[in-house]
Coordinates of N, CA and C in Angstrom, one line a residue:
X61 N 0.9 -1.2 0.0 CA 0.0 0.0 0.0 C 0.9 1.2 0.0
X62 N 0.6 2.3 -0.7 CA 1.3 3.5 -0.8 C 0.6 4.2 0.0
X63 N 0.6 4.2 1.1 CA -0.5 5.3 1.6 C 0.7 5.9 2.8
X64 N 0.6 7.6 2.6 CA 1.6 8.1 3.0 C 1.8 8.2 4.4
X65 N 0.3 7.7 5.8 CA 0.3 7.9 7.1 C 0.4 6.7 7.4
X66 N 0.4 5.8 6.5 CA 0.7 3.7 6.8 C 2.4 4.1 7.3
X67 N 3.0 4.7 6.0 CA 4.7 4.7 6.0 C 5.0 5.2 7.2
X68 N 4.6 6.7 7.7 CA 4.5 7.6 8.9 C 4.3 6.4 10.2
X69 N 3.3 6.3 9.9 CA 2.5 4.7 11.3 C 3.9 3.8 11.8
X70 N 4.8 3.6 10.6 CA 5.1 2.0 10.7 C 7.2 3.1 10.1
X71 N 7.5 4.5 10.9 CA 8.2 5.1 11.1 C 9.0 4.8 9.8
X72 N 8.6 4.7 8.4 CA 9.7 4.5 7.0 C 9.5 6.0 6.5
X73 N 8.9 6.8 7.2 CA 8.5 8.5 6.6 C 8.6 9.4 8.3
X74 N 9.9 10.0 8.4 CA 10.1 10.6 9.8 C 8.9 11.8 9.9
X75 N 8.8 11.7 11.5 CA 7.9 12.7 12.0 C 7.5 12.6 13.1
X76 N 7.0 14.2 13.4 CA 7.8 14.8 14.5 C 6.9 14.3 15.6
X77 N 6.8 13.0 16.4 CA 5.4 12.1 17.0 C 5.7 12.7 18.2
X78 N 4.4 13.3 18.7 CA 4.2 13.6 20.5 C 3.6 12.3 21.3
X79 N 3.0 11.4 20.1 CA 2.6 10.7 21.2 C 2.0 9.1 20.6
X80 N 2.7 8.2 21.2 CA 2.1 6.8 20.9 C 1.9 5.6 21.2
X81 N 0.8 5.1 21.1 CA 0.9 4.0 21.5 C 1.0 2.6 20.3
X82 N 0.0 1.6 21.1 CA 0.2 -0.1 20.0 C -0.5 0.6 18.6
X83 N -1.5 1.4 18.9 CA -2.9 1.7 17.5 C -2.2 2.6 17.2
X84 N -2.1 3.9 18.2 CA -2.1 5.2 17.1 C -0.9 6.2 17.3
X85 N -1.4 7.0 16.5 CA 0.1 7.8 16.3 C -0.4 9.4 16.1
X86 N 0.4 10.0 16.9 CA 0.1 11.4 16.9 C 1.6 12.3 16.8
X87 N 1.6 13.2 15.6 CA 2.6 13.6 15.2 C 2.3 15.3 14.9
X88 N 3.3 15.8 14.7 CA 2.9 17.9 14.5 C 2.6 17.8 12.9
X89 N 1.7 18.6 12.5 CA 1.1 18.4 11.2 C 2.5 19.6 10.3
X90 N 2.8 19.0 9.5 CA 3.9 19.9 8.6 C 3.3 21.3 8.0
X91 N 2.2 21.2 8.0 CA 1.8 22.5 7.4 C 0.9 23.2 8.7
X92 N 1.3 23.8 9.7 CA 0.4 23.7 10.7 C -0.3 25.4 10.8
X93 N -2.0 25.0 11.0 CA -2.6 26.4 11.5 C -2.3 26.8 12.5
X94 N -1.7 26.4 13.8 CA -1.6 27.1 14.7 C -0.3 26.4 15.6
X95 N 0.5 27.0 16.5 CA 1.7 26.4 17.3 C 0.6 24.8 18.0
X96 N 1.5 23.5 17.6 CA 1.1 22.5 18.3 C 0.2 21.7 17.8
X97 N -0.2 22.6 16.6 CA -1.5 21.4 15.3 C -0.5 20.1 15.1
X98 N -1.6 18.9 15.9 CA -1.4 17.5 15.8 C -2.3 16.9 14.8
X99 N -1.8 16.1 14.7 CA -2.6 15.1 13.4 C -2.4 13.9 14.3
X100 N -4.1 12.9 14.9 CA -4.0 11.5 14.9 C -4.0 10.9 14.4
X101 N -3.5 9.5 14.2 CA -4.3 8.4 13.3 C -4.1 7.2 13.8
X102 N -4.9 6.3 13.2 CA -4.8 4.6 13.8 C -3.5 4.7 12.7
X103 N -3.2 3.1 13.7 CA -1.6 3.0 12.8 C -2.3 1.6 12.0
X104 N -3.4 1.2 12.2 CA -4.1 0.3 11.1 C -4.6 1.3 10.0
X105 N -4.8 0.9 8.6 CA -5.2 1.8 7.8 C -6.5 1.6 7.7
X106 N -7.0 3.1 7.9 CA -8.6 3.0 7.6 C -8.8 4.4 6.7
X107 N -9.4 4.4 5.5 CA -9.5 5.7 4.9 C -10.3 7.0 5.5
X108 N -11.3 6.5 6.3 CA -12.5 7.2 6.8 C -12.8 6.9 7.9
X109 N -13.4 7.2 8.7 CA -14.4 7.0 10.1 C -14.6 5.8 9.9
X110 N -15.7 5.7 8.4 CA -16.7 4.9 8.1 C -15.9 3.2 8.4
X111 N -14.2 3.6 7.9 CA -13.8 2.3 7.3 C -13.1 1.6 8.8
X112 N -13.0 2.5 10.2 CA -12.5 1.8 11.4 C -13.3 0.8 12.0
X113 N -12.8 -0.5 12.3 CA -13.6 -1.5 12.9 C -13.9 -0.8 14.1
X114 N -15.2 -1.4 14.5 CA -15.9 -1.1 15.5 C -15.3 -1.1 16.9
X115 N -14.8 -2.1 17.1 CA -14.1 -2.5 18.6 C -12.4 -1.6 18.4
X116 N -12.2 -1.1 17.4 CA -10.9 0.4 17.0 C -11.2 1.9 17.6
X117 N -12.3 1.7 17.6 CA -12.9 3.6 17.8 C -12.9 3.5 19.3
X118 N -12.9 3.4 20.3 CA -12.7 3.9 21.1 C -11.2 4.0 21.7
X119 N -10.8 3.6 21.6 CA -9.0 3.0 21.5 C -8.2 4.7 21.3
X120 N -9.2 4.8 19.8 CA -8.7 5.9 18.5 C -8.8 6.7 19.7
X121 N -10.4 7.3 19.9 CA -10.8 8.4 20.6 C -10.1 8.5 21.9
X122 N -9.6 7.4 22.7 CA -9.2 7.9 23.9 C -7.8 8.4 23.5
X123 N -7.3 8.1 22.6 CA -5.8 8.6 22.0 C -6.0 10.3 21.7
X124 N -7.4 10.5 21.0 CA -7.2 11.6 20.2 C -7.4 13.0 22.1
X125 N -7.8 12.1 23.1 CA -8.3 12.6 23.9 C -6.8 12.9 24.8
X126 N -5.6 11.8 24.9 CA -5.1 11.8 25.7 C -3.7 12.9 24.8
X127 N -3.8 12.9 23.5 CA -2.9 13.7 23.0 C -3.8 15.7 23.3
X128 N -5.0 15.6 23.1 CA -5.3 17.0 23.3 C -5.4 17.8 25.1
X129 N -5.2 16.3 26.0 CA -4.3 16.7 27.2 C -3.4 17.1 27.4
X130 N -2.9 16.4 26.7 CA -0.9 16.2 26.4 C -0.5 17.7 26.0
X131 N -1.4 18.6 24.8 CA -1.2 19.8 24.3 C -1.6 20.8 25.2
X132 N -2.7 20.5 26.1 CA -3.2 21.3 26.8 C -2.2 21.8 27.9
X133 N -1.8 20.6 28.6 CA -0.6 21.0 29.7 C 0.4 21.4 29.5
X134 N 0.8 21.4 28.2 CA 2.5 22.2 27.9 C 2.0 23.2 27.3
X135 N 1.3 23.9 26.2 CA 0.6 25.0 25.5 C -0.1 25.5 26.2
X136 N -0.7 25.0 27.0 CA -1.9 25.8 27.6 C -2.5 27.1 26.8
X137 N -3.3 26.3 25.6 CA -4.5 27.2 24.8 C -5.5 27.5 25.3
X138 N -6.0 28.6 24.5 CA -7.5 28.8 25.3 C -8.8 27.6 24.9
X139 N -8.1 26.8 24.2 CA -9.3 26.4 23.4 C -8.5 25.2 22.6
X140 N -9.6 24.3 21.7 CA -9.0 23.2 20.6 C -9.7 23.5 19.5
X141 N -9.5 22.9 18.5 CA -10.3 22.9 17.4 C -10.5 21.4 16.9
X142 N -11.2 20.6 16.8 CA -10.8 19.6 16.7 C -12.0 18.8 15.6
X143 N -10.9 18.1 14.5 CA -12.1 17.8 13.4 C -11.4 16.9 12.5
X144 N -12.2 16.5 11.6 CA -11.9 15.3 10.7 C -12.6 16.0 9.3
X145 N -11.2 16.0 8.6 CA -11.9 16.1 7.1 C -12.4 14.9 6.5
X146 N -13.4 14.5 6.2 CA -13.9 13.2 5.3 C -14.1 13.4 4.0
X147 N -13.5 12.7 2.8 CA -13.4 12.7 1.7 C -13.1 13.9 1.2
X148 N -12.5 13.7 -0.2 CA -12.0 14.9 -0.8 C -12.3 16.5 -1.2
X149 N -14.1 16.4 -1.0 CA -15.1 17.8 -0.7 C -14.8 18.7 0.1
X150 N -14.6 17.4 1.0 CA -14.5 18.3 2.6 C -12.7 18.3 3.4
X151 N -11.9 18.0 2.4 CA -10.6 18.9 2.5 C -9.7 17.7 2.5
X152 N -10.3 16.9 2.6 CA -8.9 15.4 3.3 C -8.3 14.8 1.9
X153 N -7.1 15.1 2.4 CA -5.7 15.4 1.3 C -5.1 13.9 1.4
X154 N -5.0 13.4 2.6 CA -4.6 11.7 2.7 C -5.3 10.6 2.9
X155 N -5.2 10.0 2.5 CA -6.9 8.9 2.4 C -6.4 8.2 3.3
X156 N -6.3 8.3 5.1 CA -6.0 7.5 6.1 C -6.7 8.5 7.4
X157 N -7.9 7.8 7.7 CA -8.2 8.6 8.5 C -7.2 9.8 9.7
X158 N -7.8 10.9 9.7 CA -6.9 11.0 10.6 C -7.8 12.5 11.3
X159 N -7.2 12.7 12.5 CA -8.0 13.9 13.5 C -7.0 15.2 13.8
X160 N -7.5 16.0 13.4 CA -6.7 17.7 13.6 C -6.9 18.2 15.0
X161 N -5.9 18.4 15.5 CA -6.2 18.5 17.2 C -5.4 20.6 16.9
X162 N -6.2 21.0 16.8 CA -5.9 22.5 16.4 C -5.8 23.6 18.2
X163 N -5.1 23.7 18.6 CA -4.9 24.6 19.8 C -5.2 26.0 19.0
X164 N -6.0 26.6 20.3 CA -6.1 27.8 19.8 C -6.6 29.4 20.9
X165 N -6.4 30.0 20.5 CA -6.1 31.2 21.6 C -7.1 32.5 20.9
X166 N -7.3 33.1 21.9 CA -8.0 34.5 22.2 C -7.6 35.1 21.1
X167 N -8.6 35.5 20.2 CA -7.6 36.5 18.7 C -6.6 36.1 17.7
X168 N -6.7 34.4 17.5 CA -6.2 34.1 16.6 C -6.3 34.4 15.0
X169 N -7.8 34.5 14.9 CA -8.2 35.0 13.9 C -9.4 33.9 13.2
X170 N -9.3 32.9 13.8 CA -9.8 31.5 13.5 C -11.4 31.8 14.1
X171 N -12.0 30.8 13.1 CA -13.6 31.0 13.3 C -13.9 28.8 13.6
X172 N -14.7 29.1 14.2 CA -15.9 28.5 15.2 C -16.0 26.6 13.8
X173 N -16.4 25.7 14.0 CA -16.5 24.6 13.1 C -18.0 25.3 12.1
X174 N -18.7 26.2 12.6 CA -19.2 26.4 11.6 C -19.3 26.9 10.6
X175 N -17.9 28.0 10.5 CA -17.4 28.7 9.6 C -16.9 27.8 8.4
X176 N -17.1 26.5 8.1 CA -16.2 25.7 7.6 C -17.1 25.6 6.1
X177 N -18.9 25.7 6.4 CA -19.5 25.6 5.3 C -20.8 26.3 5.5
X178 N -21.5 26.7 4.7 CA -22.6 27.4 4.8 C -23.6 27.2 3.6
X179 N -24.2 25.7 3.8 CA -25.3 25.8 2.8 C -26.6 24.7 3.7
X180 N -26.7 25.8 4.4 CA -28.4 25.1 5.0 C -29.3 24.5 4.0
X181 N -30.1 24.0 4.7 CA -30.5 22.8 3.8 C -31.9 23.5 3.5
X182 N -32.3 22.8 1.9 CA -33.2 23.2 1.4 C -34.9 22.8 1.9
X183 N -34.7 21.5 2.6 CA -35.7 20.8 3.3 C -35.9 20.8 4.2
X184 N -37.0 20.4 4.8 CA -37.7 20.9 6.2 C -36.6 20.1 6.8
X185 N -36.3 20.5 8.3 CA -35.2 19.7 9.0 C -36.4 18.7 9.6
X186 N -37.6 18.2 9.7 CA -38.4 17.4 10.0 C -38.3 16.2 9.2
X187 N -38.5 16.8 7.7 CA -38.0 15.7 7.0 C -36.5 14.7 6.4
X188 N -35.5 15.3 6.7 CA -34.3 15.3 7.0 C -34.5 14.4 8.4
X189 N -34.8 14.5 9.3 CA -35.1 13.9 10.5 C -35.5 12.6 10.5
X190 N -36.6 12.8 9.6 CA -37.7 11.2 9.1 C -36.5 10.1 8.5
X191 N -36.1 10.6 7.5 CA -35.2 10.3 6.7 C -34.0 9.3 7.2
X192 N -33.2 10.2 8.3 CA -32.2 10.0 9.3 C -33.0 8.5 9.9
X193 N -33.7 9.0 10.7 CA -34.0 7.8 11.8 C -34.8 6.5 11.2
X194 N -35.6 6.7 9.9 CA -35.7 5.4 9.2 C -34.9 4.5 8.8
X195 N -33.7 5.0 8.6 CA -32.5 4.3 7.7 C -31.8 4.0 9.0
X196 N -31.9 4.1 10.6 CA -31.1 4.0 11.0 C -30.8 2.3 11.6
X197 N -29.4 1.9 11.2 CA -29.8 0.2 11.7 C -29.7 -0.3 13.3
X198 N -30.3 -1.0 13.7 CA -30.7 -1.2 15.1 C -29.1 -1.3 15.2
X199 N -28.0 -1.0 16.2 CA -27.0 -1.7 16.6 C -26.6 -1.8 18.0

């Protein structure tokens, strides 16, 4: 597999890791919005959310939790930003899942997760609702 955060994962592509364990890997993003922008990821390949096994996500998440500690106590930001681009629309440049742990302070200049898109929806949010909870599978 050519996938460039497998190489990173499995240390054949150096970087700069704050933090790891058996699954995941947290490293400072090369192009960073702010002092301390981390990037998570499972060190298994998964392209998307969609594609982590089930019994994986919580593992992931306490990783993405214990690195935005980890930032918290030596940075001490006022704040995180924290998010996942999914597929190529919505900005994700590496097809291996991964989570933006963005530190951020009073007057950075940075706007809120809703700044990210702005096209409310053309349908009743009732039916959007219907829609949602029909399809949803018992699990």
């Amino acid at each position: 597999m050519d996938c460039l955060f497998c190489k990173i994962a499995h240390h054949e592509i150096p970087s700069l890791v704050v933090r790891e364990d058996a699954d995941t890997l947290a490293f400072l993003d090369i192009n960073p919005r702010a002092a301390g922008h981390t990037v998570v990821i499972p060190k298994q390949h998964a392209a998307t959310l969609l594609d982590v096994p089930r019994e994986a996500l919580g593992l992931f998440w306490q990783a993405v939790q214990a690195t935005a500690l980890q930032l918290h106590t030596v940075l001490q930001p006022d704040g995180f930003t924290i998010g996942v681009n999914q597929g190529r629309c919505a900005g994700q440049a590496v097809d291996h899942l991964h989570v933006h742990i963005i530190p951020r302070w009073e007057g950075d200049g940075g706007g809120s997760i809703h700044t990210v898109v702005n096209a409310p929806p053309t349908e009743e949010l009732a039916k959007i609702h219907e829609k949602i909870v029909q399809s949803n599978p018992k699990s």
